[in-house]
Amino acid sequence: MGEQYGFHFNAKRCTGCKTCMLACKDGHDLDSSVSFRQVYEMQGGGWTVGEDGSLHQDVFAYHVSLACNHCSAPVCTEVCPTGAMRKGEFGLVSVDERRCIGCGYCALSCPYHAPKVDRAVGHSAKCDGCAVRVAAGKAPLCVESCPLHALDFGPIAELRKRYGTCADLPPLPASDETYPNLAIALPVCVEKGGDGVAVRAAIANLREIV
């Protein structure tokens, strides 16, 4: 398998433009109902009036760009009954289309909902980290297309040295479920924390979107 590769996501830079999503869909010629990368918006908070009539706010918003995290303990490979879902070169998880029967166990089990059952082609499909491009020394399409350089890709050990080891950001599931190969630069509102009330409320409401 060799060196494990993964993604870096910088939530301070992402504006939610979805260029990464569109580049991926176009480059892989995906059906309109299938997306290998998703962009989610987290927002919450509001305004309150103090006893002296002054206004106070705890409004926040940030975006999360998410694809397959090519986990170190991928549940999709564990539940696949035919062995079609497996880790390969660079530690990237991909689907063997010849073995996949389209049962959807991978899609149901992945906490990040990375695999999709593409009914147009009759089997599961997912982000494979643009393995062919990576083998040729190129970056994945989503990384190359991001206008604000909010995404990076490479050996996860190097990414963690450069960007840190954080892999938890609401509304994503806890990283100790599957040990995603992901390094996140947190948005300022989460990094600073504030009083945390608005962020926790939004997390409670939106945790289920991923």
mmCIF file with all atom_site columns, C-alpha atoms in Angstrom:
data_model
loop_
_atom_site.group_PDB
_atom_site.id
_atom_site.type_symbol
_atom_site.label_atom_id
_atom_site.label_alt_id
_atom_site.label_comp_id
_atom_site.label_asym_id
_atom_site.label_entity_id
_atom_site.label_seq_id
_atom_site.pdbx_PDB_ins_code
_atom_site.Cartn_x
_atom_site.Cartn_y
_atom_site.Cartn_z
_atom_site.occupancy
_atom_site.B_iso_or_equiv
_atom_site.pdbx_formal_charge
_atom_site.auth_seq_id
_atom_site.auth_comp_id
_atom_site.auth_asym_id
_atom_site.auth_atom_id
_atom_site.pdbx_PDB_model_num
ATOM 1   C CA . MET A 1 1   ? 0.000   0.000  0.000   1.00 0.00 ? 1   MET A CA 1
ATOM 2   C CA . GLY A 1 2   ? 2.881   2.356  0.716   1.00 0.00 ? 2   GLY A CA 1
ATOM 3   C CA . GLU A 1 3   ? 2.622   5.784  2.252   1.00 0.00 ? 3   GLU A CA 1
ATOM 4   C CA . GLN A 1 4   ? -0.813  6.905  3.402   1.00 0.00 ? 4   GLN A CA 1
ATOM 5   C CA . TYR A 1 5   ? -2.179  9.969  1.602   1.00 0.00 ? 5   TYR A CA 1
ATOM 6   C CA . GLY A 1 6   ? -4.953  12.268 2.779   1.00 0.00 ? 6   GLY A CA 1
ATOM 7   C CA . PHE A 1 7   ? -6.606  15.681 2.511   1.00 0.00 ? 7   PHE A CA 1
ATOM 8   C CA . HIS A 1 8   ? -6.086  19.000 4.238   1.00 0.00 ? 8   HIS A CA 1
ATOM 9   C CA . PHE A 1 9   ? -9.060  21.353 4.549   1.00 0.00 ? 9   PHE A CA 1
ATOM 10  C CA . ASN A 1 10  ? -8.675  24.984 5.616   1.00 0.00 ? 10  ASN A CA 1
ATOM 11  C CA . ALA A 1 11  ? -12.001 26.220 6.990   1.00 0.00 ? 11  ALA A CA 1
ATOM 12  C CA . LYS A 1 12  ? -10.578 29.731 7.371   1.00 0.00 ? 12  LYS A CA 1
ATOM 13  C CA . ARG A 1 13  ? -10.277 30.014 3.586   1.00 0.00 ? 13  ARG A CA 1
ATOM 14  C CA . CYS A 1 14  ? -13.327 28.144 2.296   1.00 0.00 ? 14  CYS A CA 1
ATOM 15  C CA . THR A 1 15  ? -16.152 30.433 1.122   1.00 0.00 ? 15  THR A CA 1
ATOM 16  C CA . GLY A 1 16  ? -18.539 27.659 0.102   1.00 0.00 ? 16  GLY A CA 1
ATOM 17  C CA . CYS A 1 17  ? -18.255 28.428 -3.612  1.00 0.00 ? 17  CYS A CA 1
ATOM 18  C CA . LYS A 1 18  ? -18.514 24.688 -4.478  1.00 0.00 ? 18  LYS A CA 1
ATOM 19  C CA . THR A 1 19  ? -15.954 24.913 -7.266  1.00 0.00 ? 19  THR A CA 1
ATOM 20  C CA . CYS A 1 20  ? -14.392 21.741 -5.839  1.00 0.00 ? 20  CYS A CA 1
ATOM 21  C CA . MET A 1 21  ? -17.724 19.908 -6.172  1.00 0.00 ? 21  MET A CA 1
ATOM 22  C CA . LEU A 1 22  ? -18.275 21.037 -9.746  1.00 0.00 ? 22  LEU A CA 1
ATOM 23  C CA . ALA A 1 23  ? -14.730 20.220 -10.856 1.00 0.00 ? 23  ALA A CA 1
ATOM 24  C CA . CYS A 1 24  ? -15.085 16.719 -9.411  1.00 0.00 ? 24  CYS A CA 1
ATOM 25  C CA . LYS A 1 25  ? -18.483 16.094 -11.014 1.00 0.00 ? 25  LYS A CA 1
ATOM 26  C CA . ASP A 1 26  ? -17.281 17.370 -14.370 1.00 0.00 ? 26  ASP A CA 1
ATOM 27  C CA . GLY A 1 27  ? -13.959 15.553 -14.312 1.00 0.00 ? 27  GLY A CA 1
ATOM 28  C CA . HIS A 1 28  ? -15.532 12.220 -13.374 1.00 0.00 ? 28  HIS A CA 1
ATOM 29  C CA . ASP A 1 29  ? -18.623 12.716 -15.580 1.00 0.00 ? 29  ASP A CA 1
ATOM 30  C CA . LEU A 1 30  ? -20.941 11.998 -12.665 1.00 0.00 ? 30  LEU A CA 1
ATOM 31  C CA . ASP A 1 31  ? -24.690 11.679 -12.828 1.00 0.00 ? 31  ASP A CA 1
ATOM 32  C CA . SER A 1 32  ? -26.590 14.708 -11.521 1.00 0.00 ? 32  SER A CA 1
ATOM 33  C CA . SER A 1 33  ? -27.636 12.720 -8.437  1.00 0.00 ? 33  SER A CA 1
ATOM 34  C CA . VAL A 1 34  ? -24.073 11.757 -7.454  1.00 0.00 ? 34  VAL A CA 1
ATOM 35  C CA . SER A 1 35  ? -21.386 13.949 -5.889  1.00 0.00 ? 35  SER A CA 1
ATOM 36  C CA . PHE A 1 36  ? -18.106 12.647 -4.511  1.00 0.00 ? 36  PHE A CA 1
ATOM 37  C CA . ARG A 1 37  ? -17.432 15.908 -2.655  1.00 0.00 ? 37  ARG A CA 1
ATOM 38  C CA . GLN A 1 38  ? -19.975 17.918 -0.689  1.00 0.00 ? 38  GLN A CA 1
ATOM 39  C CA . VAL A 1 39  ? -19.860 21.426 0.767   1.00 0.00 ? 39  VAL A CA 1
ATOM 40  C CA . TYR A 1 40  ? -21.878 22.022 3.924   1.00 0.00 ? 40  TYR A CA 1
ATOM 41  C CA . GLU A 1 41  ? -22.701 25.299 5.644   1.00 0.00 ? 41  GLU A CA 1
ATOM 42  C CA . MET A 1 42  ? -22.738 25.685 9.409   1.00 0.00 ? 42  MET A CA 1
ATOM 43  C CA . GLN A 1 43  ? -24.394 28.796 10.790  1.00 0.00 ? 43  GLN A CA 1
ATOM 44  C CA . GLY A 1 44  ? -26.156 29.952 13.884  1.00 0.00 ? 44  GLY A CA 1
ATOM 45  C CA . GLY A 1 45  ? -26.354 32.523 16.643  1.00 0.00 ? 45  GLY A CA 1
ATOM 46  C CA . GLY A 1 46  ? -28.394 35.685 16.855  1.00 0.00 ? 46  GLY A CA 1
ATOM 47  C CA . TRP A 1 47  ? -28.815 39.104 18.448  1.00 0.00 ? 47  TRP A CA 1
ATOM 48  C CA . THR A 1 48  ? -29.804 39.943 22.010  1.00 0.00 ? 48  THR A CA 1
ATOM 49  C CA . VAL A 1 49  ? -30.613 43.259 23.675  1.00 0.00 ? 49  VAL A CA 1
ATOM 50  C CA . GLY A 1 50  ? -28.860 44.039 26.929  1.00 0.00 ? 50  GLY A CA 1
ATOM 51  C CA . GLU A 1 51  ? -30.474 45.692 29.928  1.00 0.00 ? 51  GLU A CA 1
ATOM 52  C CA . ASP A 1 52  ? -28.945 48.993 28.851  1.00 0.00 ? 52  ASP A CA 1
ATOM 53  C CA . GLY A 1 53  ? -30.418 48.646 25.362  1.00 0.00 ? 53  GLY A CA 1
ATOM 54  C CA . SER A 1 54  ? -27.139 47.662 23.731  1.00 0.00 ? 54  SER A CA 1
ATOM 55  C CA . LEU A 1 55  ? -27.105 44.948 21.069  1.00 0.00 ? 55  LEU A CA 1
ATOM 56  C CA . HIS A 1 56  ? -24.975 41.822 21.377  1.00 0.00 ? 56  HIS A CA 1
ATOM 57  C CA . GLN A 1 57  ? -24.488 39.049 18.837  1.00 0.00 ? 57  GLN A CA 1
ATOM 58  C CA . ASP A 1 58  ? -22.956 35.593 18.671  1.00 0.00 ? 58  ASP A CA 1
ATOM 59  C CA . VAL A 1 59  ? -23.570 35.007 14.948  1.00 0.00 ? 59  VAL A CA 1
ATOM 60  C CA . PHE A 1 60  ? -21.199 32.649 13.161  1.00 0.00 ? 60  PHE A CA 1
ATOM 61  C CA . ALA A 1 61  ? -20.932 30.797 9.844   1.00 0.00 ? 61  ALA A CA 1
ATOM 62  C CA . TYR A 1 62  ? -18.403 28.572 8.154   1.00 0.00 ? 62  TYR A CA 1
ATOM 63  C CA . HIS A 1 63  ? -18.257 25.956 5.423   1.00 0.00 ? 63  HIS A CA 1
ATOM 64  C CA . VAL A 1 64  ? -17.006 22.380 5.367   1.00 0.00 ? 64  VAL A CA 1
ATOM 65  C CA . SER A 1 65  ? -15.785 20.770 2.140   1.00 0.00 ? 65  SER A CA 1
ATOM 66  C CA . LEU A 1 66  ? -15.878 17.001 2.518   1.00 0.00 ? 66  LEU A CA 1
ATOM 67  C CA . ALA A 1 67  ? -15.044 13.968 0.394   1.00 0.00 ? 67  ALA A CA 1
ATOM 68  C CA . CYS A 1 68  ? -13.814 10.486 1.282   1.00 0.00 ? 68  CYS A CA 1
ATOM 69  C CA . ASN A 1 69  ? -11.200 10.713 4.026   1.00 0.00 ? 69  ASN A CA 1
ATOM 70  C CA . HIS A 1 70  ? -9.535  7.397  3.084   1.00 0.00 ? 70  HIS A CA 1
ATOM 71  C CA . CYS A 1 71  ? -9.698  6.376  6.709   1.00 0.00 ? 71  CYS A CA 1
ATOM 72  C CA . SER A 1 72  ? -7.145  4.217  8.476   1.00 0.00 ? 72  SER A CA 1
ATOM 73  C CA . ALA A 1 73  ? -10.048 2.087  9.767   1.00 0.00 ? 73  ALA A CA 1
ATOM 74  C CA . PRO A 1 74  ? -12.576 2.411  6.921   1.00 0.00 ? 74  PRO A CA 1
ATOM 75  C CA . VAL A 1 75  ? -15.892 0.858  7.883   1.00 0.00 ? 75  VAL A CA 1
ATOM 76  C CA . CYS A 1 76  ? -16.882 0.635  4.197   1.00 0.00 ? 76  CYS A CA 1
ATOM 77  C CA . THR A 1 77  ? -14.243 -2.030 3.574   1.00 0.00 ? 77  THR A CA 1
ATOM 78  C CA . GLU A 1 78  ? -15.356 -3.972 6.649   1.00 0.00 ? 78  GLU A CA 1
ATOM 79  C CA . VAL A 1 79  ? -19.002 -4.257 5.613   1.00 0.00 ? 79  VAL A CA 1
ATOM 80  C CA . CYS A 1 80  ? -18.519 -4.889 1.888   1.00 0.00 ? 80  CYS A CA 1
ATOM 81  C CA . PRO A 1 81  ? -19.646 -8.519 1.291   1.00 0.00 ? 81  PRO A CA 1
ATOM 82  C CA . THR A 1 82  ? -17.694 -8.979 -1.956  1.00 0.00 ? 82  THR A CA 1
ATOM 83  C CA . GLY A 1 83  ? -14.401 -7.241 -1.152  1.00 0.00 ? 83  GLY A CA 1
ATOM 84  C CA . ALA A 1 84  ? -15.106 -4.614 -3.791  1.00 0.00 ? 84  ALA A CA 1
ATOM 85  C CA . MET A 1 85  ? -14.312 -1.766 -1.408  1.00 0.00 ? 85  MET A CA 1
ATOM 86  C CA . ARG A 1 86  ? -10.613 -1.769 -0.551  1.00 0.00 ? 86  ARG A CA 1
ATOM 87  C CA . LYS A 1 87  ? -7.565  0.330  0.189   1.00 0.00 ? 87  LYS A CA 1
ATOM 88  C CA . GLY A 1 88  ? -4.940  0.430  -2.528  1.00 0.00 ? 88  GLY A CA 1
ATOM 89  C CA . GLU A 1 89  ? -1.938  2.484  -3.589  1.00 0.00 ? 89  GLU A CA 1
ATOM 90  C CA . PHE A 1 90  ? -1.321  5.586  -1.447  1.00 0.00 ? 90  PHE A CA 1
ATOM 91  C CA . GLY A 1 91  ? -3.801  4.151  1.084   1.00 0.00 ? 91  GLY A CA 1
ATOM 92  C CA . LEU A 1 92  ? -6.716  5.386  -1.019  1.00 0.00 ? 92  LEU A CA 1
ATOM 93  C CA . VAL A 1 93  ? -10.059 3.610  -0.747  1.00 0.00 ? 93  VAL A CA 1
ATOM 94  C CA . SER A 1 94  ? -11.659 2.717  -4.072  1.00 0.00 ? 94  SER A CA 1
ATOM 95  C CA . VAL A 1 95  ? -14.387 0.489  -5.531  1.00 0.00 ? 95  VAL A CA 1
ATOM 96  C CA . ASP A 1 96  ? -13.668 -2.517 -7.740  1.00 0.00 ? 96  ASP A CA 1
ATOM 97  C CA . GLU A 1 97  ? -16.539 -2.147 -10.183 1.00 0.00 ? 97  GLU A CA 1
ATOM 98  C CA . ARG A 1 98  ? -16.225 -5.787 -11.295 1.00 0.00 ? 98  ARG A CA 1
ATOM 99  C CA . ARG A 1 99  ? -16.949 -7.039 -7.766  1.00 0.00 ? 99  ARG A CA 1
ATOM 100 C CA . CYS A 1 100 ? -19.483 -4.472 -6.560  1.00 0.00 ? 100 CYS A CA 1
ATOM 101 C CA . ILE A 1 101 ? -23.089 -5.690 -6.563  1.00 0.00 ? 101 ILE A CA 1
ATOM 102 C CA . GLY A 1 102 ? -24.598 -2.337 -5.594  1.00 0.00 ? 102 GLY A CA 1
ATOM 103 C CA . CYS A 1 103 ? -25.917 -3.540 -2.214  1.00 0.00 ? 103 CYS A CA 1
ATOM 104 C CA . GLY A 1 104 ? -25.267 -0.132 -0.632  1.00 0.00 ? 104 GLY A CA 1
ATOM 105 C CA . TYR A 1 105 ? -23.832 -1.407 2.669   1.00 0.00 ? 105 TYR A CA 1
ATOM 106 C CA . CYS A 1 106 ? -20.843 0.895  2.228   1.00 0.00 ? 106 CYS A CA 1
ATOM 107 C CA . ALA A 1 107 ? -23.051 3.943  1.711   1.00 0.00 ? 107 ALA A CA 1
ATOM 108 C CA . LEU A 1 108 ? -25.161 3.085  4.757   1.00 0.00 ? 108 LEU A CA 1
ATOM 109 C CA . SER A 1 109 ? -22.179 2.414  7.020   1.00 0.00 ? 109 SER A CA 1
ATOM 110 C CA . CYS A 1 110 ? -19.788 5.271  6.238   1.00 0.00 ? 110 CYS A CA 1
ATOM 111 C CA . PRO A 1 111 ? -20.225 8.050  8.847   1.00 0.00 ? 111 PRO A CA 1
ATOM 112 C CA . TYR A 1 112 ? -19.136 10.591 6.207   1.00 0.00 ? 112 TYR A CA 1
ATOM 113 C CA . HIS A 1 113 ? -21.520 9.205  3.536   1.00 0.00 ? 113 HIS A CA 1
ATOM 114 C CA . ALA A 1 114 ? -18.618 9.091  1.076   1.00 0.00 ? 114 ALA A CA 1
ATOM 115 C CA . PRO A 1 115 ? -19.668 6.061  -1.033  1.00 0.00 ? 115 PRO A CA 1
ATOM 116 C CA . LYS A 1 116 ? -22.715 6.505  -3.237  1.00 0.00 ? 116 LYS A CA 1
ATOM 117 C CA . VAL A 1 117 ? -24.761 3.861  -5.020  1.00 0.00 ? 117 VAL A CA 1
ATOM 118 C CA . ASP A 1 118 ? -24.837 5.154  -8.596  1.00 0.00 ? 118 ASP A CA 1
ATOM 119 C CA . ARG A 1 119 ? -27.956 3.577  -10.066 1.00 0.00 ? 119 ARG A CA 1
ATOM 120 C CA . ALA A 1 120 ? -27.028 4.909  -13.513 1.00 0.00 ? 120 ALA A CA 1
ATOM 121 C CA . VAL A 1 121 ? -24.006 2.590  -13.641 1.00 0.00 ? 121 VAL A CA 1
ATOM 122 C CA . GLY A 1 122 ? -25.292 -0.126 -11.315 1.00 0.00 ? 122 GLY A CA 1
ATOM 123 C CA . HIS A 1 123 ? -22.650 -0.106 -8.595  1.00 0.00 ? 123 HIS A CA 1
ATOM 124 C CA . SER A 1 124 ? -21.188 1.985  -5.788  1.00 0.00 ? 124 SER A CA 1
ATOM 125 C CA . ALA A 1 125 ? -18.915 4.879  -6.639  1.00 0.00 ? 125 ALA A CA 1
ATOM 126 C CA . LYS A 1 126 ? -16.813 7.237  -4.531  1.00 0.00 ? 126 LYS A CA 1
ATOM 127 C CA . CYS A 1 127 ? -13.881 9.592  -4.338  1.00 0.00 ? 127 CYS A CA 1
ATOM 128 C CA . ASP A 1 128 ? -10.674 7.628  -4.905  1.00 0.00 ? 128 ASP A CA 1
ATOM 129 C CA . GLY A 1 129 ? -8.464  10.661 -4.326  1.00 0.00 ? 129 GLY A CA 1
ATOM 130 C CA . CYS A 1 130 ? -8.057  10.956 -8.111  1.00 0.00 ? 130 CYS A CA 1
ATOM 131 C CA . ALA A 1 131 ? -5.612  8.054  -7.814  1.00 0.00 ? 131 ALA A CA 1
ATOM 132 C CA . VAL A 1 132 ? -4.689  8.098  -11.509 1.00 0.00 ? 132 VAL A CA 1
ATOM 133 C CA . ARG A 1 133 ? -3.813  11.775 -11.354 1.00 0.00 ? 133 ARG A CA 1
ATOM 134 C CA . VAL A 1 134 ? -1.877  11.317 -8.118  1.00 0.00 ? 134 VAL A CA 1
ATOM 135 C CA . ALA A 1 135 ? 0.117   8.443  -9.606  1.00 0.00 ? 135 ALA A CA 1
ATOM 136 C CA . ALA A 1 136 ? 1.035   10.818 -12.441 1.00 0.00 ? 136 ALA A CA 1
ATOM 137 C CA . GLY A 1 137 ? 2.247   13.434 -9.952  1.00 0.00 ? 137 GLY A CA 1
ATOM 138 C CA . LYS A 1 138 ? -0.852  15.651 -10.192 1.00 0.00 ? 138 LYS A CA 1
ATOM 139 C CA . ALA A 1 139 ? -3.223  16.921 -7.512  1.00 0.00 ? 139 ALA A CA 1
ATOM 140 C CA . PRO A 1 140 ? -6.844  15.734 -7.223  1.00 0.00 ? 140 PRO A CA 1
ATOM 141 C CA . LEU A 1 141 ? -9.296  17.804 -9.262  1.00 0.00 ? 141 LEU A CA 1
ATOM 142 C CA . CYS A 1 142 ? -10.917 19.346 -6.182  1.00 0.00 ? 142 CYS A CA 1
ATOM 143 C CA . VAL A 1 143 ? -7.564  20.523 -4.848  1.00 0.00 ? 143 VAL A CA 1
ATOM 144 C CA . GLU A 1 144 ? -6.402  21.896 -8.179  1.00 0.00 ? 144 GLU A CA 1
ATOM 145 C CA . SER A 1 145 ? -9.646  23.780 -8.789  1.00 0.00 ? 145 SER A CA 1
ATOM 146 C CA . CYS A 1 146 ? -10.067 25.510 -5.391  1.00 0.00 ? 146 CYS A CA 1
ATOM 147 C CA . PRO A 1 147 ? -9.652  29.254 -6.068  1.00 0.00 ? 147 PRO A CA 1
ATOM 148 C CA . LEU A 1 148 ? -8.665  30.040 -2.462  1.00 0.00 ? 148 LEU A CA 1
ATOM 149 C CA . HIS A 1 149 ? -6.357  27.050 -1.918  1.00 0.00 ? 149 HIS A CA 1
ATOM 150 C CA . ALA A 1 150 ? -8.530  25.759 0.913   1.00 0.00 ? 150 ALA A CA 1
ATOM 151 C CA . LEU A 1 151 ? -7.666  22.156 -0.023  1.00 0.00 ? 151 LEU A CA 1
ATOM 152 C CA . ASP A 1 152 ? -4.396  20.264 -0.143  1.00 0.00 ? 152 ASP A CA 1
ATOM 153 C CA . PHE A 1 153 ? -3.495  16.617 -0.662  1.00 0.00 ? 153 PHE A CA 1
ATOM 154 C CA . GLY A 1 154 ? -0.454  14.461 -0.057  1.00 0.00 ? 154 GLY A CA 1
ATOM 155 C CA . PRO A 1 155 ? 1.207   12.155 2.441   1.00 0.00 ? 155 PRO A CA 1
ATOM 156 C CA . ILE A 1 156 ? -0.843  12.606 5.603   1.00 0.00 ? 156 ILE A CA 1
ATOM 157 C CA . ALA A 1 157 ? 2.242   12.651 7.833   1.00 0.00 ? 157 ALA A CA 1
ATOM 158 C CA . GLU A 1 158 ? 3.560   15.661 5.918   1.00 0.00 ? 158 GLU A CA 1
ATOM 159 C CA . LEU A 1 159 ? 0.172   17.406 5.964   1.00 0.00 ? 159 LEU A CA 1
ATOM 160 C CA . ARG A 1 160 ? -0.094  16.978 9.719   1.00 0.00 ? 160 ARG A CA 1
ATOM 161 C CA . LYS A 1 161 ? 3.385   18.407 10.230  1.00 0.00 ? 161 LYS A CA 1
ATOM 162 C CA . ARG A 1 162 ? 2.432   21.400 8.098   1.00 0.00 ? 162 ARG A CA 1
ATOM 163 C CA . TYR A 1 163 ? -1.157  22.001 9.194   1.00 0.00 ? 163 TYR A CA 1
ATOM 164 C CA . GLY A 1 164 ? -1.655  20.196 12.499  1.00 0.00 ? 164 GLY A CA 1
ATOM 165 C CA . THR A 1 165 ? -3.393  17.008 13.524  1.00 0.00 ? 165 THR A CA 1
ATOM 166 C CA . CYS A 1 166 ? -6.977  18.204 14.038  1.00 0.00 ? 166 CYS A CA 1
ATOM 167 C CA . ALA A 1 167 ? -9.542  16.016 12.259  1.00 0.00 ? 167 ALA A CA 1
ATOM 168 C CA . ASP A 1 168 ? -12.659 17.090 14.170  1.00 0.00 ? 168 ASP A CA 1
ATOM 169 C CA . LEU A 1 169 ? -14.958 19.896 13.082  1.00 0.00 ? 169 LEU A CA 1
ATOM 170 C CA . PRO A 1 170 ? -18.731 20.073 13.553  1.00 0.00 ? 170 PRO A CA 1
ATOM 171 C CA . PRO A 1 171 ? -20.842 18.670 11.995  1.00 0.00 ? 171 PRO A CA 1
ATOM 172 C CA . LEU A 1 172 ? -18.411 15.835 11.159  1.00 0.00 ? 172 LEU A CA 1
ATOM 173 C CA . PRO A 1 173 ? -18.553 12.640 13.228  1.00 0.00 ? 173 PRO A CA 1
ATOM 174 C CA . ALA A 1 174 ? -15.860 12.054 15.834  1.00 0.00 ? 174 ALA A CA 1
ATOM 175 C CA . SER A 1 175 ? -12.556 11.185 14.226  1.00 0.00 ? 175 SER A CA 1
ATOM 176 C CA . ASP A 1 176 ? -11.963 8.212  16.495  1.00 0.00 ? 176 ASP A CA 1
ATOM 177 C CA . GLU A 1 177 ? -14.783 6.333  14.727  1.00 0.00 ? 177 GLU A CA 1
ATOM 178 C CA . THR A 1 178 ? -12.736 5.602  11.587  1.00 0.00 ? 178 THR A CA 1
ATOM 179 C CA . TYR A 1 179 ? -9.490  7.598  11.979  1.00 0.00 ? 179 TYR A CA 1
ATOM 180 C CA . PRO A 1 180 ? -9.827  9.750  8.847   1.00 0.00 ? 180 PRO A CA 1
ATOM 181 C CA . ASN A 1 181 ? -6.678  10.837 7.060   1.00 0.00 ? 181 ASN A CA 1
ATOM 182 C CA . LEU A 1 182 ? -7.633  14.471 7.284   1.00 0.00 ? 182 LEU A CA 1
ATOM 183 C CA . ALA A 1 183 ? -5.922  17.582 8.642   1.00 0.00 ? 183 ALA A CA 1
ATOM 184 C CA . ILE A 1 184 ? -8.232  20.531 9.355   1.00 0.00 ? 184 ILE A CA 1
ATOM 185 C CA . ALA A 1 185 ? -7.477  24.198 9.955   1.00 0.00 ? 185 ALA A CA 1
ATOM 186 C CA . LEU A 1 186 ? -10.421 25.242 12.129  1.00 0.00 ? 186 LEU A CA 1
ATOM 187 C CA . PRO A 1 187 ? -12.583 28.287 11.341  1.00 0.00 ? 187 PRO A CA 1
ATOM 188 C CA . VAL A 1 188 ? -11.964 31.257 13.608  1.00 0.00 ? 188 VAL A CA 1
ATOM 189 C CA . CYS A 1 189 ? -15.341 30.965 15.353  1.00 0.00 ? 189 CYS A CA 1
ATOM 190 C CA . VAL A 1 190 ? -14.576 27.403 16.449  1.00 0.00 ? 190 VAL A CA 1
ATOM 191 C CA . GLU A 1 191 ? -10.901 28.047 17.120  1.00 0.00 ? 191 GLU A CA 1
ATOM 192 C CA . LYS A 1 192 ? -11.665 30.942 19.461  1.00 0.00 ? 192 LYS A CA 1
ATOM 193 C CA . GLY A 1 193 ? -14.683 29.235 20.941  1.00 0.00 ? 193 GLY A CA 1
ATOM 194 C CA . GLY A 1 194 ? -16.463 32.361 22.217  1.00 0.00 ? 194 GLY A CA 1
ATOM 195 C CA . ASP A 1 195 ? -19.128 31.480 24.740  1.00 0.00 ? 195 ASP A CA 1
ATOM 196 C CA . GLY A 1 196 ? -19.886 28.399 22.650  1.00 0.00 ? 196 GLY A CA 1
ATOM 197 C CA . VAL A 1 197 ? -23.667 28.630 23.065  1.00 0.00 ? 197 VAL A CA 1
ATOM 198 C CA . ALA A 1 198 ? -24.562 29.347 19.442  1.00 0.00 ? 198 ALA A CA 1
ATOM 199 C CA . VAL A 1 199 ? -22.015 26.884 18.090  1.00 0.00 ? 199 VAL A CA 1
ATOM 200 C CA . ARG A 1 200 ? -23.280 24.071 20.326  1.00 0.00 ? 200 ARG A CA 1
ATOM 201 C CA . ALA A 1 201 ? -26.894 24.791 19.382  1.00 0.00 ? 201 ALA A CA 1
ATOM 202 C CA . ALA A 1 202 ? -26.092 24.674 15.676  1.00 0.00 ? 202 ALA A CA 1
ATOM 203 C CA . ILE A 1 203 ? -24.125 21.468 16.116  1.00 0.00 ? 203 ILE A CA 1
ATOM 204 C CA . ALA A 1 204 ? -27.091 19.843 17.847  1.00 0.00 ? 204 ALA A CA 1
ATOM 205 C CA . ASN A 1 205 ? -29.342 20.807 14.950  1.00 0.00 ? 205 ASN A CA 1
ATOM 206 C CA . LEU A 1 206 ? -26.989 20.023 12.083  1.00 0.00 ? 206 LEU A CA 1
ATOM 207 C CA . ARG A 1 207 ? -24.937 17.051 13.302  1.00 0.00 ? 207 ARG A CA 1
ATOM 208 C CA . GLU A 1 208 ? -27.088 14.713 11.202  1.00 0.00 ? 208 GLU A CA 1
ATOM 209 C CA . ILE A 1 209 ? -26.323 16.298 7.802   1.00 0.00 ? 209 ILE A CA 1
ATOM 210 C CA . VAL A 1 210 ? -23.164 14.238 7.424   1.00 0.00 ? 210 VAL A CA 1
#
